[in-house]
């Protein structure tokens, strides 16, 4: 799946005039470094695109924002091992922050979540409410500017007919130039139509992530036709 969606991204970004093998470009992504599709997508980006800057990661465990792009070395240490809340906050650029949904405490009957922000004077620790956490997540998803938006995890229909316009926060200017869906049904059909009408290049899930379905189908067929020994020898 990840190889397929990155191949789709290469084609779509080429239509936007960006060569992912040579040019510098920015990415925001849903799904974390430990997620199968998201983690492997990040791995492929870091291996194949020296100019990539992953500026925002929105995950179930929390979120990361780095205006200069998250440290590639730090990300590589997390891939397929840890969620984004394990990112080393000391490596954030000035203005970046890390939200840790899994690190919480209760004060005055409210659940608060840890946020670490990088400032000119070092790291600043804050504790934010559930509403503030959701607002931060939404801002990263809809408002942070990136050349490429990769939905690789998250709930179906996260972007729908009621909120698609939030991807255009600056007087109708899109916060991303290209969207390549890896997560199933992340954007509703009507929202896709409206986003494309505004000039954003969008490759939908059924096109972008079909390589995973094809591979799974071949494995199932092979498993039915081969003995266990033959299957494992050729897998």
PDB file of C-alpha atoms in Angstrom:
ATOM      1  CA  UNK A   1       0.000   0.000   0.000  1.00  0.00           C
ATOM      2  CA  UNK A   2       2.703   2.466   0.967  1.00  0.00           C
ATOM      3  CA  UNK A   3       4.730   1.867  -2.186  1.00  0.00           C
ATOM      4  CA  UNK A   4       1.616   2.425  -4.259  1.00  0.00           C
ATOM      5  CA  UNK A   5       0.591   5.658  -2.589  1.00  0.00           C
ATOM      6  CA  UNK A   6       4.104   7.093  -2.808  1.00  0.00           C
ATOM      7  CA  UNK A   7       4.229   6.170  -6.518  1.00  0.00           C
ATOM      8  CA  UNK A   8       0.882   7.949  -6.930  1.00  0.00           C
ATOM      9  CA  UNK A   9       2.262  10.965  -5.055  1.00  0.00           C
ATOM     10  CA  UNK A  10       5.284  11.125  -7.384  1.00  0.00           C
ATOM     11  CA  UNK A  11       2.963  11.331 -10.406  1.00  0.00           C
ATOM     12  CA  UNK A  12       0.591  13.858  -8.829  1.00  0.00           C
ATOM     13  CA  UNK A  13       3.407  16.078  -7.562  1.00  0.00           C
ATOM     14  CA  UNK A  14       4.939  15.972 -11.016  1.00  0.00           C
ATOM     15  CA  UNK A  15       1.698  17.452 -12.330  1.00  0.00           C
ATOM     16  CA  UNK A  16       2.198  20.277  -9.823  1.00  0.00           C
ATOM     17  CA  UNK A  17       5.724  20.858 -11.128  1.00  0.00           C
ATOM     18  CA  UNK A  18       7.561  19.207  -8.218  1.00  0.00           C
ATOM     19  CA  UNK A  19      10.098  16.419  -8.724  1.00  0.00           C
ATOM     20  CA  UNK A  20      10.079  14.448  -5.464  1.00  0.00           C
ATOM     21  CA  UNK A  21      13.484  12.951  -6.238  1.00  0.00           C
ATOM     22  CA  UNK A  22      15.213  16.312  -6.665  1.00  0.00           C
ATOM     23  CA  UNK A  23      13.184  19.264  -5.374  1.00  0.00           C
ATOM     24  CA  UNK A  24      12.554  20.497  -1.863  1.00  0.00           C
ATOM     25  CA  UNK A  25       8.933  20.081  -0.802  1.00  0.00           C
ATOM     26  CA  UNK A  26       6.856  19.984   2.364  1.00  0.00           C
ATOM     27  CA  UNK A  27       4.500  17.280   3.599  1.00  0.00           C
ATOM     28  CA  UNK A  28       1.802  16.962   6.231  1.00  0.00           C
ATOM     29  CA  UNK A  29       0.549  13.502   7.106  1.00  0.00           C
ATOM     30  CA  UNK A  30      -2.110  11.807   9.206  1.00  0.00           C
ATOM     31  CA  UNK A  31      -1.061   8.560  10.806  1.00  0.00           C
ATOM     32  CA  UNK A  32       2.030   8.019  12.905  1.00  0.00           C
ATOM     33  CA  UNK A  33       5.505   6.535  12.404  1.00  0.00           C
ATOM     34  CA  UNK A  34       4.398   3.237  13.935  1.00  0.00           C
ATOM     35  CA  UNK A  35       1.410   2.892  11.621  1.00  0.00           C
ATOM     36  CA  UNK A  36       1.745   0.408   8.771  1.00  0.00           C
ATOM     37  CA  UNK A  37       0.813   2.735   5.904  1.00  0.00           C
ATOM     38  CA  UNK A  38       1.970   6.005   7.487  1.00  0.00           C
ATOM     39  CA  UNK A  39       5.201   4.613   8.907  1.00  0.00           C
ATOM     40  CA  UNK A  40       6.220   2.912   5.679  1.00  0.00           C
ATOM     41  CA  UNK A  41       5.256   6.014   3.685  1.00  0.00           C
ATOM     42  CA  UNK A  42       7.572   8.116   5.835  1.00  0.00           C
ATOM     43  CA  UNK A  43      10.304   5.508   5.425  1.00  0.00           C
ATOM     44  CA  UNK A  44      10.013   5.673   1.629  1.00  0.00           C
ATOM     45  CA  UNK A  45       9.946   9.474   1.634  1.00  0.00           C
ATOM     46  CA  UNK A  46      13.055   9.700   3.790  1.00  0.00           C
ATOM     47  CA  UNK A  47      14.868   7.139   1.625  1.00  0.00           C
ATOM     48  CA  UNK A  48      13.907   8.484  -1.790  1.00  0.00           C
ATOM     49  CA  UNK A  49      13.368  12.219  -1.377  1.00  0.00           C
ATOM     50  CA  UNK A  50      16.367  14.094   0.049  1.00  0.00           C
ATOM     51  CA  UNK A  51      14.461  17.376  -0.208  1.00  0.00           C
ATOM     52  CA  UNK A  52      11.427  16.299   1.814  1.00  0.00           C
ATOM     53  CA  UNK A  53      10.435  18.265   4.919  1.00  0.00           C
ATOM     54  CA  UNK A  54       7.686  16.641   7.001  1.00  0.00           C
ATOM     55  CA  UNK A  55       6.193  19.655   8.753  1.00  0.00           C
ATOM     56  CA  UNK A  56       3.163  18.107  10.459  1.00  0.00           C
ATOM     57  CA  UNK A  57       2.211  14.631  11.701  1.00  0.00           C
ATOM     58  CA  UNK A  58      -1.238  14.015  13.206  1.00  0.00           C
ATOM     59  CA  UNK A  59      -1.508  10.685  15.011  1.00  0.00           C
ATOM     60  CA  UNK A  60      -3.746   8.984  17.545  1.00  0.00           C
ATOM     61  CA  UNK A  61      -1.007   9.315  20.164  1.00  0.00           C
ATOM     62  CA  UNK A  62      -0.533  13.031  19.550  1.00  0.00           C
ATOM     63  CA  UNK A  63       0.829  15.423  16.971  1.00  0.00           C
ATOM     64  CA  UNK A  64       4.006  17.126  15.812  1.00  0.00           C
ATOM     65  CA  UNK A  65       4.583  20.434  14.077  1.00  0.00           C
ATOM     66  CA  UNK A  66       7.955  21.702  12.887  1.00  0.00           C
ATOM     67  CA  UNK A  67       8.060  24.657  10.469  1.00  0.00           C
ATOM     68  CA  UNK A  68      11.458  23.533   9.111  1.00  0.00           C
ATOM     69  CA  UNK A  69      10.559  19.855   8.923  1.00  0.00           C
ATOM     70  CA  UNK A  70      10.920  17.232  11.634  1.00  0.00           C
ATOM     71  CA  UNK A  71      14.419  15.891  12.248  1.00  0.00           C
ATOM     72  CA  UNK A  72      14.904  13.043   9.780  1.00  0.00           C
ATOM     73  CA  UNK A  73      17.249  11.204  12.098  1.00  0.00           C
ATOM     74  CA  UNK A  74      14.755  11.365  14.952  1.00  0.00           C
ATOM     75  CA  UNK A  75      11.920  10.162  12.735  1.00  0.00           C
ATOM     76  CA  UNK A  76      13.936   7.216  11.442  1.00  0.00           C
ATOM     77  CA  UNK A  77      14.427   6.019  15.025  1.00  0.00           C
ATOM     78  CA  UNK A  78      10.643   5.853  15.493  1.00  0.00           C
ATOM     79  CA  UNK A  79       9.605   4.164  12.246  1.00  0.00           C
ATOM     80  CA  UNK A  80       7.636   0.954  12.874  1.00  0.00           C
ATOM     81  CA  UNK A  81       8.707   1.045  16.539  1.00  0.00           C
ATOM     82  CA  UNK A  82       7.135   4.005  18.351  1.00  0.00           C
ATOM     83  CA  UNK A  83       4.312   6.532  18.060  1.00  0.00           C
ATOM     84  CA  UNK A  84       4.920  10.227  17.457  1.00  0.00           C
ATOM     85  CA  UNK A  85       4.706  11.046  21.180  1.00  0.00           C
ATOM     86  CA  UNK A  86       8.165   9.394  21.503  1.00  0.00           C
ATOM     87  CA  UNK A  87       9.757  12.028  19.252  1.00  0.00           C
ATOM     88  CA  UNK A  88      12.686  13.807  20.911  1.00  0.00           C
ATOM     89  CA  UNK A  89      11.260  17.293  21.525  1.00  0.00           C
ATOM     90  CA  UNK A  90      14.753  18.746  21.976  1.00  0.00           C
ATOM     91  CA  UNK A  91      15.196  18.378  18.200  1.00  0.00           C
ATOM     92  CA  UNK A  92      12.222  20.602  17.310  1.00  0.00           C
ATOM     93  CA  UNK A  93      12.931  23.807  15.410  1.00  0.00           C
ATOM     94  CA  UNK A  94      11.967  27.153  16.899  1.00  0.00           C
ATOM     95  CA  UNK A  95       8.185  27.461  16.724  1.00  0.00           C
ATOM     96  CA  UNK A  96       7.611  23.720  16.609  1.00  0.00           C
ATOM     97  CA  UNK A  97       5.682  21.688  19.160  1.00  0.00           C
ATOM     98  CA  UNK A  98       4.810  18.155  20.209  1.00  0.00           C
ATOM     99  CA  UNK A  99       1.453  17.121  21.694  1.00  0.00           C
ATOM    100  CA  UNK A 100       1.340  13.899  23.710  1.00  0.00           C
ATOM    101  CA  UNK A 101      -2.203  12.578  24.031  1.00  0.00           C
ATOM    102  CA  UNK A 102      -0.957   9.601  26.040  1.00  0.00           C
ATOM    103  CA  UNK A 103       0.565  11.869  28.706  1.00  0.00           C
ATOM    104  CA  UNK A 104      -2.276  13.403  30.691  1.00  0.00           C
ATOM    105  CA  UNK A 105      -3.291  14.472  34.150  1.00  0.00           C
ATOM    106  CA  UNK A 106      -6.506  15.545  35.874  1.00  0.00           C
ATOM    107  CA  UNK A 107      -6.836  18.978  37.456  1.00  0.00           C
ATOM    108  CA  UNK A 108     -10.092  20.449  38.762  1.00  0.00           C
ATOM    109  CA  UNK A 109     -12.043  17.621  37.118  1.00  0.00           C
ATOM    110  CA  UNK A 110     -10.476  18.419  33.730  1.00  0.00           C
ATOM    111  CA  UNK A 111      -8.172  16.125  31.797  1.00  0.00           C
ATOM    112  CA  UNK A 112      -5.091  17.982  30.572  1.00  0.00           C
ATOM    113  CA  UNK A 113      -2.629  16.837  27.923  1.00  0.00           C
ATOM    114  CA  UNK A 114       1.076  17.519  27.644  1.00  0.00           C
ATOM    115  CA  UNK A 115       2.341  19.925  24.996  1.00  0.00           C
ATOM    116  CA  UNK A 116       6.014  20.762  24.564  1.00  0.00           C
ATOM    117  CA  UNK A 117       6.856  23.825  22.459  1.00  0.00           C
ATOM    118  CA  UNK A 118      10.251  24.945  21.187  1.00  0.00           C
ATOM    119  CA  UNK A 119      10.885  28.637  21.805  1.00  0.00           C
ATOM    120  CA  UNK A 120      13.877  30.890  21.344  1.00  0.00           C
ATOM    121  CA  UNK A 121      14.767  30.184  24.975  1.00  0.00           C
ATOM    122  CA  UNK A 122      14.400  26.406  24.856  1.00  0.00           C
ATOM    123  CA  UNK A 123      11.529  24.020  25.499  1.00  0.00           C
ATOM    124  CA  UNK A 124       8.341  25.145  27.215  1.00  0.00           C
ATOM    125  CA  UNK A 125       6.014  22.567  28.763  1.00  0.00           C
ATOM    126  CA  UNK A 126       2.277  23.254  28.814  1.00  0.00           C
ATOM    127  CA  UNK A 127      -0.838  21.313  29.783  1.00  0.00           C
ATOM    128  CA  UNK A 128      -3.806  21.866  27.481  1.00  0.00           C
ATOM    129  CA  UNK A 129      -7.491  20.952  27.704  1.00  0.00           C
ATOM    130  CA  UNK A 130      -9.322  18.499  25.453  1.00  0.00           C
ATOM    131  CA  UNK A 131     -10.823  21.410  23.505  1.00  0.00           C
ATOM    132  CA  UNK A 132      -7.401  22.994  23.030  1.00  0.00           C
ATOM    133  CA  UNK A 133      -5.936  19.665  21.931  1.00  0.00           C
ATOM    134  CA  UNK A 134      -8.678  19.201  19.332  1.00  0.00           C
ATOM    135  CA  UNK A 135      -8.189  22.751  18.077  1.00  0.00           C
ATOM    136  CA  UNK A 136      -4.454  22.165  17.672  1.00  0.00           C
ATOM    137  CA  UNK A 137      -5.095  18.914  15.782  1.00  0.00           C
ATOM    138  CA  UNK A 138      -7.609  20.606  13.474  1.00  0.00           C
ATOM    139  CA  UNK A 139      -5.234  23.475  12.752  1.00  0.00           C
ATOM    140  CA  UNK A 140      -2.486  21.048  11.752  1.00  0.00           C
ATOM    141  CA  UNK A 141      -4.866  19.129   9.527  1.00  0.00           C
ATOM    142  CA  UNK A 142      -6.574  22.046   7.814  1.00  0.00           C
ATOM    143  CA  UNK A 143      -4.383  25.146   8.135  1.00  0.00           C
ATOM    144  CA  UNK A 144      -0.713  24.137   8.090  1.00  0.00           C
ATOM    145  CA  UNK A 145       0.645  24.761   4.596  1.00  0.00           C
ATOM    146  CA  UNK A 146       2.365  21.916   2.754  1.00  0.00           C
ATOM    147  CA  UNK A 147       2.927  21.006  -0.860  1.00  0.00           C
ATOM    148  CA  UNK A 148       1.674  17.466  -0.266  1.00  0.00           C
ATOM    149  CA  UNK A 149      -1.001  16.195   2.109  1.00  0.00           C
ATOM    150  CA  UNK A 150      -0.931  12.461   2.803  1.00  0.00           C
ATOM    151  CA  UNK A 151      -3.932  11.094   4.739  1.00  0.00           C
ATOM    152  CA  UNK A 152      -2.490   7.778   5.929  1.00  0.00           C
ATOM    153  CA  UNK A 153      -4.569   7.255   9.058  1.00  0.00           C
ATOM    154  CA  UNK A 154      -7.610   8.649  10.813  1.00  0.00           C
ATOM    155  CA  UNK A 155     -11.345   8.163  10.892  1.00  0.00           C
ATOM    156  CA  UNK A 156     -13.366   7.768   7.679  1.00  0.00           C
ATOM    157  CA  UNK A 157     -15.064  10.963   6.438  1.00  0.00           C
ATOM    158  CA  UNK A 158     -12.749  13.201   8.458  1.00  0.00           C
ATOM    159  CA  UNK A 159     -13.070  15.745   5.649  1.00  0.00           C
ATOM    160  CA  UNK A 160     -16.651  16.092   4.423  1.00  0.00           C
ATOM    161  CA  UNK A 161     -19.076  18.534   2.821  1.00  0.00           C
ATOM    162  CA  UNK A 162     -19.355  20.517   6.059  1.00  0.00           C
ATOM    163  CA  UNK A 163     -15.648  21.228   6.614  1.00  0.00           C
ATOM    164  CA  UNK A 164     -13.725  20.827   3.312  1.00  0.00           C
ATOM    165  CA  UNK A 165     -13.597  24.621   2.941  1.00  0.00           C
ATOM    166  CA  UNK A 166     -11.308  24.753   5.992  1.00  0.00           C
ATOM    167  CA  UNK A 167      -8.495  23.493   3.744  1.00  0.00           C
ATOM    168  CA  UNK A 168      -8.643  26.968   2.176  1.00  0.00           C
ATOM    169  CA  UNK A 169      -8.002  29.224   5.197  1.00  0.00           C
ATOM    170  CA  UNK A 170      -6.243  32.160   3.523  1.00  0.00           C
ATOM    171  CA  UNK A 171      -8.843  33.899   1.346  1.00  0.00           C
ATOM    172  CA  UNK A 172      -9.543  30.760  -0.618  1.00  0.00           C
ATOM    173  CA  UNK A 173      -5.897  29.696  -0.974  1.00  0.00           C
ATOM    174  CA  UNK A 174      -5.438  25.971  -0.413  1.00  0.00           C
ATOM    175  CA  UNK A 175      -3.207  24.842   2.459  1.00  0.00           C
ATOM    176  CA  UNK A 176      -1.920  22.036   0.205  1.00  0.00           C
ATOM    177  CA  UNK A 177      -1.320  21.652  -3.522  1.00  0.00           C
ATOM    178  CA  UNK A 178      -1.676  17.874  -3.790  1.00  0.00           C
ATOM    179  CA  UNK A 179      -3.620  15.288  -1.765  1.00  0.00           C
ATOM    180  CA  UNK A 180      -2.996  11.554  -2.135  1.00  0.00           C
ATOM    181  CA  UNK A 181      -5.313   9.447   0.016  1.00  0.00           C
ATOM    182  CA  UNK A 182      -3.896   6.351   1.637  1.00  0.00           C
ATOM    183  CA  UNK A 183      -6.555   5.983   4.333  1.00  0.00           C
ATOM    184  CA  UNK A 184      -9.879   4.600   3.130  1.00  0.00           C
ATOM    185  CA  UNK A 185     -12.730   7.126   2.762  1.00  0.00           C
ATOM    186  CA  UNK A 186     -10.807   9.878   4.592  1.00  0.00           C
ATOM    187  CA  UNK A 187     -12.510  12.418   2.294  1.00  0.00           C
ATOM    188  CA  UNK A 188     -16.152  12.069   1.244  1.00  0.00           C
ATOM    189  CA  UNK A 189     -17.025  12.022  -2.494  1.00  0.00           C
ATOM    190  CA  UNK A 190     -18.759  15.412  -2.389  1.00  0.00           C
ATOM    191  CA  UNK A 191     -15.844  16.981  -0.516  1.00  0.00           C
ATOM    192  CA  UNK A 192     -13.425  15.555  -3.094  1.00  0.00           C
ATOM    193  CA  UNK A 193     -15.378  17.186  -5.891  1.00  0.00           C
ATOM    194  CA  UNK A 194     -15.379  20.566  -4.173  1.00  0.00           C
ATOM    195  CA  UNK A 195     -11.672  20.410  -3.330  1.00  0.00           C
ATOM    196  CA  UNK A 196     -10.775  19.534  -6.919  1.00  0.00           C
ATOM    197  CA  UNK A 197     -12.906  22.392  -8.244  1.00  0.00           C
ATOM    198  CA  UNK A 198     -10.590  24.728  -6.318  1.00  0.00           C
ATOM    199  CA  UNK A 199      -7.559  23.468  -8.259  1.00  0.00           C
ATOM    200  CA  UNK A 200      -6.089  20.982  -5.778  1.00  0.00           C
ATOM    201  CA  UNK A 201      -4.746  17.789  -7.381  1.00  0.00           C
ATOM    202  CA  UNK A 202      -6.390  14.907  -5.538  1.00  0.00           C
ATOM    203  CA  UNK A 203      -5.852  11.174  -6.016  1.00  0.00           C
ATOM    204  CA  UNK A 204      -8.564   9.297  -4.162  1.00  0.00           C
ATOM    205  CA  UNK A 205      -8.126   6.206  -1.996  1.00  0.00           C
ATOM    206  CA  UNK A 206      -9.432   3.683  -4.540  1.00  0.00           C
ATOM    207  CA  UNK A 207      -6.703   4.770  -6.948  1.00  0.00           C
ATOM    208  CA  UNK A 208      -3.830   5.553  -4.606  1.00  0.00           C
ATOM    209  CA  UNK A 209      -3.917   2.596  -2.221  1.00  0.00           C
ATOM    210  CA  UNK A 210      -5.048  -0.191  -4.555  1.00  0.00           C
ATOM    211  CA  UNK A 211      -1.561  -1.740  -4.666  1.00  0.00           C
ATOM    212  CA  UNK A 212      -2.160  -3.052  -1.161  1.00  0.00           C
ATOM    213  CA  UNK A 213      -5.409  -4.686  -2.247  1.00  0.00           C
ATOM    214  CA  UNK A 214      -3.746  -6.216  -5.311  1.00  0.00           C
ATOM    215  CA  UNK A 215      -0.841  -7.579  -3.245  1.00  0.00           C
ATOM    216  CA  UNK A 216      -3.200  -9.038  -0.655  1.00  0.00           C
ATOM    217  CA  UNK A 217      -5.273 -10.695  -3.370  1.00  0.00           C
ATOM    218  CA  UNK A 218      -2.205 -12.328  -4.898  1.00  0.00           C
ATOM    219  CA  UNK A 219      -1.088 -13.584  -1.500  1.00  0.00           C
ATOM    220  CA  UNK A 220      -4.519 -15.093  -0.846  1.00  0.00           C
ATOM    221  CA  UNK A 221      -4.554 -16.788  -4.265  1.00  0.00           C
ATOM    222  CA  UNK A 222      -1.009 -18.075  -3.774  1.00  0.00           C
ATOM    223  CA  UNK A 223      -1.872 -19.400  -0.334  1.00  0.00           C
ATOM    224  CA  UNK A 224      -4.823 -21.324  -1.775  1.00  0.00           C
ATOM    225  CA  UNK A 225      -2.749 -22.858  -4.581  1.00  0.00           C
ATOM    226  CA  UNK A 226       0.499 -23.664  -2.758  1.00  0.00           C
ATOM    227  CA  UNK A 227       1.473 -25.815   0.165  1.00  0.00           C
ATOM    228  CA  UNK A 228       2.642 -23.961   3.285  1.00  0.00           C
ATOM    229  CA  UNK A 229       6.240 -24.766   2.411  1.00  0.00           C
ATOM    230  CA  UNK A 230       5.906 -23.469  -1.158  1.00  0.00           C
ATOM    231  CA  UNK A 231       4.116 -20.310  -0.026  1.00  0.00           C
ATOM    232  CA  UNK A 232       6.719 -19.403   2.598  1.00  0.00           C
ATOM    233  CA  UNK A 233       9.568 -20.133   0.169  1.00  0.00           C
ATOM    234  CA  UNK A 234       8.119 -17.734  -2.416  1.00  0.00           C
ATOM    235  CA  UNK A 235       6.488 -15.082  -0.219  1.00  0.00           C
TER     236      UNK A 235
END
